[in-house]
Tab-separated table of C-alpha atoms and ligand atoms in Angstrom:
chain	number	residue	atom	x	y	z
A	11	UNK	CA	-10.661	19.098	-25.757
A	12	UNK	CA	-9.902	16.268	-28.316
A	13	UNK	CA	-7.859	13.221	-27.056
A	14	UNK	CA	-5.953	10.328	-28.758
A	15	UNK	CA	-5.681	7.229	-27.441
A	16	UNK	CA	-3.175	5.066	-28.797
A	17	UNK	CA	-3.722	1.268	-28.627
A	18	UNK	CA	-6.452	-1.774	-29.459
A	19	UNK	CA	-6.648	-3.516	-25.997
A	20	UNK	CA	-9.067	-3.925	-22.921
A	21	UNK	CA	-6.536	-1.421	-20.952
A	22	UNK	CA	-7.246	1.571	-24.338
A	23	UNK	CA	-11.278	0.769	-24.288
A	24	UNK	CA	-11.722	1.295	-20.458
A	25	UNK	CA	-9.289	4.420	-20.226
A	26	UNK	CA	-11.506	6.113	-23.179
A	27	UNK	CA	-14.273	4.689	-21.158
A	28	UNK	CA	-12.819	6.717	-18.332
A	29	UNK	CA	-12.323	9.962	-20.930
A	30	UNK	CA	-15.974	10.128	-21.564
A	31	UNK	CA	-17.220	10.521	-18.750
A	32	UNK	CA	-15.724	13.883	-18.380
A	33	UNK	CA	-17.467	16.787	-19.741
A	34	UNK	CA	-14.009	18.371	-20.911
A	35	UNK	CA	-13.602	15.766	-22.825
A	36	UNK	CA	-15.114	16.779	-26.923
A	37	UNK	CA	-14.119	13.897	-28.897
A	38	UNK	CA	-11.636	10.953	-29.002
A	39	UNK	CA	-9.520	9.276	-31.462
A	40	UNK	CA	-8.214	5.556	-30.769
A	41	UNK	CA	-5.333	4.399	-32.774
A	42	UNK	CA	-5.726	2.011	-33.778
A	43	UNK	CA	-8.898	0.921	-31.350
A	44	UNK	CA	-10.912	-2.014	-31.609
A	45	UNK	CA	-14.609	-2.761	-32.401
A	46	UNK	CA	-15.306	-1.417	-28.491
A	47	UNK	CA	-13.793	2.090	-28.701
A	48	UNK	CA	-15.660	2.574	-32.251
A	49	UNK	CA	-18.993	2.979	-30.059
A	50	UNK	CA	-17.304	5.867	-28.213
A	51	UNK	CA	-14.733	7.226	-30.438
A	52	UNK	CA	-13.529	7.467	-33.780
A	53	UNK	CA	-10.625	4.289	-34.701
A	54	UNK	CA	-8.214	5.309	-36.795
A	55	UNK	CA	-6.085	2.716	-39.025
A	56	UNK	CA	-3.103	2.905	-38.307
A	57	UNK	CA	0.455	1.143	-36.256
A	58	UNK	CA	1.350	2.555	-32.868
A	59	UNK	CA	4.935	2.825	-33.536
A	60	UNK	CA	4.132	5.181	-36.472
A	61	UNK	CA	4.977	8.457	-34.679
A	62	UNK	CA	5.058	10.532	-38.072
A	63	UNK	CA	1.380	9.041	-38.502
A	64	UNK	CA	0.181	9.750	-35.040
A	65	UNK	CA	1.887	13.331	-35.707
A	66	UNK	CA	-0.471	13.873	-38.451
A	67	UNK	CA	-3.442	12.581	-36.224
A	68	UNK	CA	-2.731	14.625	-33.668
A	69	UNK	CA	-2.282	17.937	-36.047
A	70	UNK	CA	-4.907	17.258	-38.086
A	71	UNK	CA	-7.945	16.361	-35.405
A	72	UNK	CA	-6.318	19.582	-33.087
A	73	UNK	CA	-5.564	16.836	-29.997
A	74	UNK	CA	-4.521	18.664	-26.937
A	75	UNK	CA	-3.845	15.393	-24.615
A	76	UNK	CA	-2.636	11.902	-25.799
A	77	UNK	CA	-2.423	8.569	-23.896
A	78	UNK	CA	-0.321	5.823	-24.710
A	79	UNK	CA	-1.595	2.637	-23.475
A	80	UNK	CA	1.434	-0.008	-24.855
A	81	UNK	CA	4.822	0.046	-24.098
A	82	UNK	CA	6.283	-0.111	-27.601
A	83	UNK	CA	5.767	3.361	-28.841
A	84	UNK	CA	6.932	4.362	-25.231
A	85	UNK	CA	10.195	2.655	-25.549
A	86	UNK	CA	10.503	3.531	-28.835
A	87	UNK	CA	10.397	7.049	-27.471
A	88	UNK	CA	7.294	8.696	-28.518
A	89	UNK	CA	7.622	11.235	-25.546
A	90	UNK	CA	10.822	12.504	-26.859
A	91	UNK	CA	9.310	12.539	-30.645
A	92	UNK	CA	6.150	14.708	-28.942
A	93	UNK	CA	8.724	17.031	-26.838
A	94	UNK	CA	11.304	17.466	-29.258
A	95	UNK	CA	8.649	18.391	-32.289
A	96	UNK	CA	7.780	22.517	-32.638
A	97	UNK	CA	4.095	21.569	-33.454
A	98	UNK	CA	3.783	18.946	-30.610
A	99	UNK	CA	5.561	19.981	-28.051
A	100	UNK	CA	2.694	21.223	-26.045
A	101	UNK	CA	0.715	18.335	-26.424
A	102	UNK	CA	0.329	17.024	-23.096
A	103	UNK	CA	1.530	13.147	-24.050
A	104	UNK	CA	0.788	10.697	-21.596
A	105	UNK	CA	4.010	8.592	-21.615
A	106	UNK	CA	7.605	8.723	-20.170
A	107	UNK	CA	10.571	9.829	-21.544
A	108	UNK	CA	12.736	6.878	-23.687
A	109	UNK	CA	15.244	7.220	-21.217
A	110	UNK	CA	12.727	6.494	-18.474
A	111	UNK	CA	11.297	3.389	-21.101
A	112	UNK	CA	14.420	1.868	-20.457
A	113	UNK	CA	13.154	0.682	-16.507
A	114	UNK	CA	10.806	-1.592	-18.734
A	115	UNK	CA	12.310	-1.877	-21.961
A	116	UNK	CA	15.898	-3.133	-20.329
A	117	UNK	CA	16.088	-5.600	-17.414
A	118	UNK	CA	19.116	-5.296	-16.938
A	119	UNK	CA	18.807	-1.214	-16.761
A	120	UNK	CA	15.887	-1.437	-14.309
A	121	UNK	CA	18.060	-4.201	-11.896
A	122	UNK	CA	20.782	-1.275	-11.894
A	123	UNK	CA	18.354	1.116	-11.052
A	124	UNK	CA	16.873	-0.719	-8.119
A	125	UNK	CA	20.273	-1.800	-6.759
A	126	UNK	CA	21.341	2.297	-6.815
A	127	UNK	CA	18.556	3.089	-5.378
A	128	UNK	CA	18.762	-0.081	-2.583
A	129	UNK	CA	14.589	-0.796	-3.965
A	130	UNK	CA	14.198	-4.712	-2.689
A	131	UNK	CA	14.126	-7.159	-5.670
A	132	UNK	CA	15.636	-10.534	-6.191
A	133	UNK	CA	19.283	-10.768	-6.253
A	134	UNK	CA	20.769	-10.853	-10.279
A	135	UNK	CA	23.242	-11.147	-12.840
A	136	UNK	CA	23.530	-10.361	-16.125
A	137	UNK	CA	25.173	-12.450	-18.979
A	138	UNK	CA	25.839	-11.808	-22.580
A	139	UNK	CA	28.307	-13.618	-25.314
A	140	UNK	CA	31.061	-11.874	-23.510
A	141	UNK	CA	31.006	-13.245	-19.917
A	142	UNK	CA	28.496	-16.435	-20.888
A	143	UNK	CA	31.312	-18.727	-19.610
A	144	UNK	CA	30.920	-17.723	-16.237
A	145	UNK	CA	26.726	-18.600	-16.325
A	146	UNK	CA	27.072	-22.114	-15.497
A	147	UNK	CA	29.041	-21.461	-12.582
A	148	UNK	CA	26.372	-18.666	-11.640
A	149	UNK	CA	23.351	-21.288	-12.200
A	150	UNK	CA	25.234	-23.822	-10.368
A	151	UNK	CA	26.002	-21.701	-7.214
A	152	UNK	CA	21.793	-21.006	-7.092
A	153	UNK	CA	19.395	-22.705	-5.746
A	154	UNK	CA	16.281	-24.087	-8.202
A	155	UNK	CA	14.271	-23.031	-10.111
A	156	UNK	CA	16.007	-20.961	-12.135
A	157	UNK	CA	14.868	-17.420	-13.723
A	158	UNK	CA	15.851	-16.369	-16.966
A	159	UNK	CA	14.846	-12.954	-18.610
A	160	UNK	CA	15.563	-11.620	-21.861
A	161	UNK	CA	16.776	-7.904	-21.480
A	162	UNK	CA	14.456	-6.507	-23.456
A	163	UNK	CA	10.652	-6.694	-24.785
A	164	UNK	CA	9.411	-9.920	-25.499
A	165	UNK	CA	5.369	-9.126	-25.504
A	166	UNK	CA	5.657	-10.566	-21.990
A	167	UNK	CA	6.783	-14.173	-22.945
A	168	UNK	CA	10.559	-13.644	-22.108
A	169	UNK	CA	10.802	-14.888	-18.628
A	170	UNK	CA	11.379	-18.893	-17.945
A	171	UNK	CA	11.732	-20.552	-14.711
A	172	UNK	CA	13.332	-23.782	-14.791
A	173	UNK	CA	13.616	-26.782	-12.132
A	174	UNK	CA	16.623	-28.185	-14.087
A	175	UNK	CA	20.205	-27.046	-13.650
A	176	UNK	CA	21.066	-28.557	-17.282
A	177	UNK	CA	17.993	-27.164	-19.051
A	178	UNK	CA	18.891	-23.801	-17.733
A	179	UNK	CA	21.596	-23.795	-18.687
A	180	UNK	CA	20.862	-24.982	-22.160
A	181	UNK	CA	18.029	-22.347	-22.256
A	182	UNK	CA	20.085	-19.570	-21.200
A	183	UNK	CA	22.596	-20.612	-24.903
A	184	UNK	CA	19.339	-20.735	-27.012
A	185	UNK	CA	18.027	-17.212	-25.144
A	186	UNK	CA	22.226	-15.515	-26.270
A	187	UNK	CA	23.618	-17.471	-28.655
A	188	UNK	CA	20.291	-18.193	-30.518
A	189	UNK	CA	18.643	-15.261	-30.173
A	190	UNK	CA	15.391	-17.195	-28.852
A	191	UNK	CA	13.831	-13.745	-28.208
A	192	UNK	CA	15.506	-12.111	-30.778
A	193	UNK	CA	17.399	-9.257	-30.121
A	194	UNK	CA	15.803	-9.219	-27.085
A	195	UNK	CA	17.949	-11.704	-25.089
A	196	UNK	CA	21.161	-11.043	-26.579
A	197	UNK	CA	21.613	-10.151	-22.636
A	198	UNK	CA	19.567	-12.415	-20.142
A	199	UNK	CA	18.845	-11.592	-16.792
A	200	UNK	CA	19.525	-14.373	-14.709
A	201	UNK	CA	18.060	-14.146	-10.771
A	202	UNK	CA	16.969	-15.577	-7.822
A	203	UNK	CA	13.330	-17.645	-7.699
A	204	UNK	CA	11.107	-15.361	-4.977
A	205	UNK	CA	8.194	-17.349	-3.596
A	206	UNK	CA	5.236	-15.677	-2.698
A	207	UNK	CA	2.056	-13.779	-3.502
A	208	UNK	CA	2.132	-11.171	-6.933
A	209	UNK	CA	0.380	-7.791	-6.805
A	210	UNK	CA	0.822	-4.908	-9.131
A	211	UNK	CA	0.990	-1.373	-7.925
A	212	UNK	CA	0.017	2.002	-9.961
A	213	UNK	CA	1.517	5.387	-9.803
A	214	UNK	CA	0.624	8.562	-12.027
A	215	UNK	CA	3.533	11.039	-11.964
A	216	UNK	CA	5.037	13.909	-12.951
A	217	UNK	CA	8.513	12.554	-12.457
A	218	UNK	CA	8.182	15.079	-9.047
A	219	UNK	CA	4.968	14.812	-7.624
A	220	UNK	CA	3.038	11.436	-7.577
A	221	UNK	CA	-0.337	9.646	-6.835
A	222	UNK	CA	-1.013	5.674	-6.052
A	223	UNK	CA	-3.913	4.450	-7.834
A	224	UNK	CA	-5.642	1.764	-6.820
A	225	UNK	CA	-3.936	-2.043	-6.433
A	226	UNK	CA	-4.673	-4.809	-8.079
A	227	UNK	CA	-4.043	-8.517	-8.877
A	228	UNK	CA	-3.646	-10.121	-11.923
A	229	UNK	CA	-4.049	-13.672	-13.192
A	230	UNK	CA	-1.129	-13.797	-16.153
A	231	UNK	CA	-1.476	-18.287	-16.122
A	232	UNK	CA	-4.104	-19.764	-18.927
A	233	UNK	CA	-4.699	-22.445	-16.763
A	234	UNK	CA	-6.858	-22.854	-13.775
A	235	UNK	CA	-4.995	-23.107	-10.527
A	236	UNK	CA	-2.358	-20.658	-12.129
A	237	UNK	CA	-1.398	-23.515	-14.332
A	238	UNK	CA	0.118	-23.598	-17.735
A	239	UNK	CA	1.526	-21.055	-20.086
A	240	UNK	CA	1.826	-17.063	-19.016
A	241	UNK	CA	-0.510	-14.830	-20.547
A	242	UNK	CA	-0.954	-11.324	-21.292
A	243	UNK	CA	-3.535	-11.660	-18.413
A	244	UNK	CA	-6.790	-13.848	-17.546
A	245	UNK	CA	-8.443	-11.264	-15.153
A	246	UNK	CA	-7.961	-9.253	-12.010
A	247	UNK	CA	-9.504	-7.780	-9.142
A	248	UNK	CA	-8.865	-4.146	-7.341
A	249	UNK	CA	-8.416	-3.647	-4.022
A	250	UNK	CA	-6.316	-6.428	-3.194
A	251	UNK	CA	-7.796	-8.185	-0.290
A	252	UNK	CA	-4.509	-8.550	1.369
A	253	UNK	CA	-2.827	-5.619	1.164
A	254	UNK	CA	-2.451	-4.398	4.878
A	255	UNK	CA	-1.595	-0.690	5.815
A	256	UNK	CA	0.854	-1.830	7.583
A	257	UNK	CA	2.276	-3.663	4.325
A	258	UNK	CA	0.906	-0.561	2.098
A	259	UNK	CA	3.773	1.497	4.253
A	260	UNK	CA	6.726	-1.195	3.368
A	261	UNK	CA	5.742	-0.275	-0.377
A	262	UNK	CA	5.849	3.351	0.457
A	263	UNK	CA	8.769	3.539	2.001
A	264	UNK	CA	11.420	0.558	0.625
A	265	UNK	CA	9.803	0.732	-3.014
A	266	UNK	CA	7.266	3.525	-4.503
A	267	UNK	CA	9.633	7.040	-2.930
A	268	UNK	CA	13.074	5.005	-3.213
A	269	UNK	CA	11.828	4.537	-7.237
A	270	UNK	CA	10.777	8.343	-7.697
A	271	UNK	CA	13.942	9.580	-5.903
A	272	UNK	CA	15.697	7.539	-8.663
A	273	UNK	CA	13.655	9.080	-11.664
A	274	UNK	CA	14.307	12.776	-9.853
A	275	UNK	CA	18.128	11.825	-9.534
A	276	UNK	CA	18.863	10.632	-12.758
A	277	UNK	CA	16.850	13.187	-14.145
A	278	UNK	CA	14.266	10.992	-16.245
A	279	UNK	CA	11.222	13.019	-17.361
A	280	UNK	CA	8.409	11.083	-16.784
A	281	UNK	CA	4.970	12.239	-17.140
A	282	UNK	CA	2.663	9.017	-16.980
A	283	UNK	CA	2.301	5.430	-15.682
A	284	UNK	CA	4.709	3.570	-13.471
A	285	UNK	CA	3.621	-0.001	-13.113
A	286	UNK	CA	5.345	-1.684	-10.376
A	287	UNK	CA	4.870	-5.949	-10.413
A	288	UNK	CA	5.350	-6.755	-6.609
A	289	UNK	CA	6.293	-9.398	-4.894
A	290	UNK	CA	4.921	-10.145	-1.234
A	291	UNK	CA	7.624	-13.046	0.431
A	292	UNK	CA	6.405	-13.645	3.844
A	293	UNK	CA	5.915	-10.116	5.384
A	294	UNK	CA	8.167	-8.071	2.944
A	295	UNK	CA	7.764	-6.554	-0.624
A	296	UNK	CA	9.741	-6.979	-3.426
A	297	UNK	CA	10.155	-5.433	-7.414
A	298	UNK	CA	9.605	-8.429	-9.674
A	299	UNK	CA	9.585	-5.403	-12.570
A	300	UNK	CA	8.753	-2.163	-13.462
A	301	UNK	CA	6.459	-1.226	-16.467
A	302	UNK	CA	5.991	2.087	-17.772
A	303	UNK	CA	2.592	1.996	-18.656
A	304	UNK	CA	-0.613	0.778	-17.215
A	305	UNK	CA	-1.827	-2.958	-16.899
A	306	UNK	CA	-4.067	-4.367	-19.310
A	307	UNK	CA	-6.121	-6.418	-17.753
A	308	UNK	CA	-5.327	-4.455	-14.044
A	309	UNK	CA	-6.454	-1.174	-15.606
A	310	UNK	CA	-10.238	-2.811	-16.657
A	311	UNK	CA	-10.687	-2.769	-12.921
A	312	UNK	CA	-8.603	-0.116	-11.086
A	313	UNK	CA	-10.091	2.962	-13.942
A	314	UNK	CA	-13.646	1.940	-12.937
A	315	UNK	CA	-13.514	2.378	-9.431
A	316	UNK	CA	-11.605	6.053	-10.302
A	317	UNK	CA	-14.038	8.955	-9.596
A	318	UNK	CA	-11.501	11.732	-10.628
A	319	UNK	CA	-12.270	13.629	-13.978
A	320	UNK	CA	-9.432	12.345	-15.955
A	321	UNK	CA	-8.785	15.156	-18.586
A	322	UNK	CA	-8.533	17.430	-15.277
A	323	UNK	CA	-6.315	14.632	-13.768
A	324	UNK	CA	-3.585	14.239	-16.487
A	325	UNK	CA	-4.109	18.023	-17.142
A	326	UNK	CA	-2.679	19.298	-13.630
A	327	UNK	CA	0.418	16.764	-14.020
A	328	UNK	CA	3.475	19.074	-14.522
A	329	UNK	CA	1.786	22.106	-12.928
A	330	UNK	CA	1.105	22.959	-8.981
A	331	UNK	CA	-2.209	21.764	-8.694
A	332	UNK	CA	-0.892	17.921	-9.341
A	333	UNK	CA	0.334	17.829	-5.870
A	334	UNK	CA	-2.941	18.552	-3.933
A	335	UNK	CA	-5.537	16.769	-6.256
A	336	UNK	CA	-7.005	14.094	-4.328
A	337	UNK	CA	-8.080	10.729	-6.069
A	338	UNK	CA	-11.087	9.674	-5.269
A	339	UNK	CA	-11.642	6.017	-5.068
A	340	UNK	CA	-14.668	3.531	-5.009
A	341	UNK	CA	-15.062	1.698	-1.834
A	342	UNK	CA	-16.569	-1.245	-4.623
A	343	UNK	CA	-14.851	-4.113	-5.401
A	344	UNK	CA	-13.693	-4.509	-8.993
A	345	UNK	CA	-13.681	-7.898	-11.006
A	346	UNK	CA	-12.845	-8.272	-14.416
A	347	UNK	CA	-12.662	-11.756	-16.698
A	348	UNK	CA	-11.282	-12.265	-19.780
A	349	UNK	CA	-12.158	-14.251	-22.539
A	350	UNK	CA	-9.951	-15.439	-25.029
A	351	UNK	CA	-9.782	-16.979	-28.057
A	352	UNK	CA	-9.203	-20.534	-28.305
A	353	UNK	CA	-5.501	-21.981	-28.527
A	354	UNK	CA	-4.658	-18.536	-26.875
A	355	UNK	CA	-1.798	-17.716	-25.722
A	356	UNK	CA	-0.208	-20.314	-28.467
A	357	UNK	CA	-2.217	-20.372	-32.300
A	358	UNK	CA	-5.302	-19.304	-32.012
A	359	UNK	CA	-8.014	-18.791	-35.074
A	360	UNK	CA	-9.343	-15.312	-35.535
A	361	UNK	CA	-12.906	-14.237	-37.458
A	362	UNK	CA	-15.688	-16.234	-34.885
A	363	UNK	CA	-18.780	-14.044	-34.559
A	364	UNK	CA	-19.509	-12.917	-31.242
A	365	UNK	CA	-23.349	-13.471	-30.007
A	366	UNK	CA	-24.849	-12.002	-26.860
A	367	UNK	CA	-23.389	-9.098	-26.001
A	368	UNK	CA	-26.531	-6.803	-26.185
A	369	UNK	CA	-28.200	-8.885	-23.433
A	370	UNK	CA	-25.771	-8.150	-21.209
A	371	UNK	CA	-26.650	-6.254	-17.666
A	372	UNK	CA	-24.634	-4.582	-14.620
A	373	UNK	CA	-21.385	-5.418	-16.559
A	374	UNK	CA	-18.530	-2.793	-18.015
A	375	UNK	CA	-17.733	-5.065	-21.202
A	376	UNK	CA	-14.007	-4.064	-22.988
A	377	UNK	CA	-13.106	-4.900	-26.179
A	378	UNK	CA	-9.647	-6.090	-26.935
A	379	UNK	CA	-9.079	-8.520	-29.551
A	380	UNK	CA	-12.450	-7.804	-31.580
A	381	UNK	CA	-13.315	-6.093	-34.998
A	382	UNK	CA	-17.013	-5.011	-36.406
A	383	UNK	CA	-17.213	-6.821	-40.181
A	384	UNK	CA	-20.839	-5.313	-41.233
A	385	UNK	CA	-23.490	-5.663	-38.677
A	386	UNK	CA	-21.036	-7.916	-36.577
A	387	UNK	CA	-18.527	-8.261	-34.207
A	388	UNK	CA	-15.408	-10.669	-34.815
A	389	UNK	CA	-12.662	-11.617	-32.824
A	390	UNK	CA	-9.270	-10.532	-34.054
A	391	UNK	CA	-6.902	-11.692	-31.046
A	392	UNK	CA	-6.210	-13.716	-28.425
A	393	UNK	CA	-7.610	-11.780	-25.361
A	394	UNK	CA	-11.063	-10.956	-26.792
A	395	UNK	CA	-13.105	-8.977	-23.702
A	396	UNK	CA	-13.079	-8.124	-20.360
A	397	UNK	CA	-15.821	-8.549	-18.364
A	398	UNK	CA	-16.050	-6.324	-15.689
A	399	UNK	CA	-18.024	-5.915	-12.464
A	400	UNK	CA	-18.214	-3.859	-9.432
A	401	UNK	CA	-19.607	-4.838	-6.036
A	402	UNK	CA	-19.230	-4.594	-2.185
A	403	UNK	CA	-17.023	-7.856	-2.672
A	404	UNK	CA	-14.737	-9.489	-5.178
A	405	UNK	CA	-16.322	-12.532	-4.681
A	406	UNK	CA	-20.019	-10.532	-5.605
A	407	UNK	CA	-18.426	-9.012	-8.484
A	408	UNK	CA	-16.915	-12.140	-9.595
A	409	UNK	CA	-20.290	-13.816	-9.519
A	410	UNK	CA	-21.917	-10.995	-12.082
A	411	UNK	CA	-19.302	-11.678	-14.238
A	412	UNK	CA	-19.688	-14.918	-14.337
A	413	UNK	CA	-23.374	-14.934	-14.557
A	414	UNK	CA	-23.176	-12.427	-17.501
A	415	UNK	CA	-20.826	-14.335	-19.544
A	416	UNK	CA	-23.091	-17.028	-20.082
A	417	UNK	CA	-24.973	-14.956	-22.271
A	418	UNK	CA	-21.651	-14.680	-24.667
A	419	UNK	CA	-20.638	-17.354	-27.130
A	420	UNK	CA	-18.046	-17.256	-30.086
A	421	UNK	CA	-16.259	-20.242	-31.164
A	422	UNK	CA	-13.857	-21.728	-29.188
A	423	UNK	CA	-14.319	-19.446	-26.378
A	424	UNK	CA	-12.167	-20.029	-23.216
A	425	UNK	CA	-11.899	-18.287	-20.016
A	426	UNK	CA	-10.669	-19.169	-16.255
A	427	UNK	CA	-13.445	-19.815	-13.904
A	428	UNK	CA	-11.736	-19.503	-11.132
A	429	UNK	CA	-10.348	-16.159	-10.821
A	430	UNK	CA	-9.718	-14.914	-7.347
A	431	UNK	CA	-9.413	-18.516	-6.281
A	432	UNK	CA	-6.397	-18.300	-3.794
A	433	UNK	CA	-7.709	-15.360	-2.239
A	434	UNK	CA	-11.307	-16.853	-0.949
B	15	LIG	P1	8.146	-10.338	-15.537
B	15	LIG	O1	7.978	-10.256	-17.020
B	15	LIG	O2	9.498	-9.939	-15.047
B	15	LIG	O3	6.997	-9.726	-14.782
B	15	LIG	O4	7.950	-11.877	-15.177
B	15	LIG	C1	6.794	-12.576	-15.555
B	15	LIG	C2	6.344	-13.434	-14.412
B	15	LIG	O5	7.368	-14.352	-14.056
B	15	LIG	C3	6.053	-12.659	-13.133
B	15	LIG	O6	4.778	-12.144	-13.100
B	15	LIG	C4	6.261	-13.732	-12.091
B	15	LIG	O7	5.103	-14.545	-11.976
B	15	LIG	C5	7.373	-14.550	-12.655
B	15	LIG	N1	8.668	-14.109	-12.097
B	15	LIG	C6	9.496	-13.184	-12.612
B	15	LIG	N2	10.588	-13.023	-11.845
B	15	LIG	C7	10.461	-13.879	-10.814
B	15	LIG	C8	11.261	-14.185	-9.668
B	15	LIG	N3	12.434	-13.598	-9.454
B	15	LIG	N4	10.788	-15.090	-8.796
B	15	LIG	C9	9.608	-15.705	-9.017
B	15	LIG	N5	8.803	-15.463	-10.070
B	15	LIG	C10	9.227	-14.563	-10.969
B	16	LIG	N1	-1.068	-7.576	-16.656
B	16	LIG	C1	0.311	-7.491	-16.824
B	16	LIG	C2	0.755	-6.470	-17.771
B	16	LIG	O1	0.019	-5.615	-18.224
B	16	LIG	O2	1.950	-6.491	-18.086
């Protein structure tokens, strides 16, 4: 069976990673891939919210199953395109339905959703230019600091949390009346600051039947110490160390079958990826937000330690077998790093050869931001590679990783040293 993969980051290069290892799997396309997925598949040029382009891709190279890593084409609705197309509409598309986008591609959707639902997350309102006069009042009856999210995409950047009741409330009039994220924060989210420990949460699904992957934490800060700006992501580990059965049931129960009731009720096909950003405060869980893909850099560690043949996997979504497949899970500890480019996540310079990476041992490298030019590789982005482990600890994993990355130099290189620091 051919595949597409559409994408260019860490989270595209271990998922085709993932594809090859199973023996249904012929050949796979990335679009547009990076300098990673060229050694196992064939890139082709090309934007991922080009759906009449990917339709050609997919007709051309006879592509029975395609997986959409980012959530732009998804909210764009690329399911819909796929379903509601004669000569696609038994491609089996990894990706939910645009209406279903909307729990990521809308805040202010996805807060509804949770409060119909009664799914634990922190207590909101919503402002626009028609009920902006009531925000300072709002601010002011909240306790510090302040978040403020822009309704809609914002490549991760659109959430600030403020100390200051004036500078929120001067942020919140840049975010609607001057359109600091664009279109995207014509509405802002406004809500109340939870304090406690992040981990993000994985279910495959059918919109009926569903599976939790792996967990995993993520490090989104550039700085040491979870300092600094937010990132798309500085590493992550799977399992999470913390994570209790005891607490695993509170996510069951208030969160992960409240959420797939809701996608049942309102009738939302979905036939791919929710990603759920939790919250632990003290001993109960909460939704920070849902995504509707997987994470990039979460999915560098939870797809290694996944021993299910993935064509077979995505395959018996929609049909009966889905329901009694059983995933079958590493007991090893995954560990990835990522190194970025430097200036990353603000200006960054792109072209620096990368040295070292053929002396590399016992490491899963991923390719995000890089490009071959002749015989060598470049970096073309901010987050450049993952560098993954897997041991009987995170801390062992960690230490490969590590270890192995001293081999690698480009200029300006930059990475966090200290990933998994608050869980030691
Ligand atoms: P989001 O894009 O909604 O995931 O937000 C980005 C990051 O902002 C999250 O990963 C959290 O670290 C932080 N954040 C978002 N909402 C809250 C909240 N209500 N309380 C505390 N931190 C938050
Ligand atoms: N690692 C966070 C994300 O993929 O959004």
């Amino acid at each position: 069976m051919n595949i597409l993969v559409i994408g260019s980051g860490g989270r595209e290069h271990a998922i085709i990673s993932s594809f090859s290892n199973s023996n249904k799997c012929s050949k796979v396309y990335a679009l547009p891939g990076n300098a990673g997925t060229e050694l196992l598949a064939e890139n082709i040029k090309g934007d991922v919210n080009d759906f009449e382009l990917i339709k050609k891709v997919t007709l051309e190279h006879k592509i029975s199953l395609v997986f959409v890593g980012p959530e732009d084409p998804i909210v764009n609705g690329i399911y819909d395109f796929f379903k509601s197309n004669i000569e696609l509409k038994d491609v089996n598309i990894i990706a939910p339905s645009k209406q279903a986008g909307l729990l990521e591609g809308s805040k202010d959707f996805a807060k509804d959703f949770m409060k119909k639902y009664s799914i634990p997350t922190a207590k909101h309102k919503t402002f626009s230019i028609k009920n902006i006069n009531e925000a300072d009042s709002f601010l002011e009856s909240m306790n510090p600091p302040y978040v403020l999210k822009a309704d809609g995409l914002a490549a991760g950047k659109g959430v600030l949390i403020l100390k200051d009741l004036e500078d929120a409330k001067l942020e919140l009039r840049n975010m609607i009346l001057d359109r600091k994220f664009g279109k995207s924060s014509t509405k802002v989210v406004i809500e109340e600051f939870l304090d406690g420990i992040e981990l993000s949460c994985f279910i495959l699904t059918d919109g009926k039947n569903y599976k939790v992957l792996p967990f995993a934490k993520d490090y989104k800060k550039i700085g040491e110490g979870d300092k600094g700006l937010n990132t798309g992501g500085m590493g992550a580990i799977s399992p999470v160390p913390f994570l209790s059965n005891k607490f695993l049931a509170k996510i069951q129960n208030k969160i992960i079958k409240p959420t797939i009731t809701g996608i049942m009720k309102e009738k939302m096909k979905y036939n791919g990826f929710i990603f759920i950003g939790l919250i632990q405060v003290e001993d109960e869980p909460y939704v920070i937000e849902y995504n509707v893909r997987m994470g990039d850099p979460e999915t560098e560690v939870v797809f290694p330690r996944l021993k299910n043949d993935l064509v077979e996997l995505f395959n018996s979504m929609g049909t009966s077998k889905f329901k009694s497949v059983k995933l079958k899970i590493s007991d090893k500890h995954a560990a990835t790093v990522i190194l970025v480019s430097g200036g990353y996540p603000q200006s960054y310079n792109k072209g620096k050869t990368i040295d070292g990476l053929n002396n590399l041992s016992e490491v899963l490298v991923f390719h995000a931001g890089t490009k071959k030019k002749n015989d060598s590789i470049i970096t073309s982005g901010g987050r450049v590679l993952a560098i993954t482990s897997l041991a009987n600890s995170f801390e062992l994993a960690l230490e490969n990783s590590y270890d192995q990355i001293n081999k690698i130099k480009f200029d300006g290189m930059n990475y966090r040293k200290d990933i998994g620091f608050d869980l030691l």
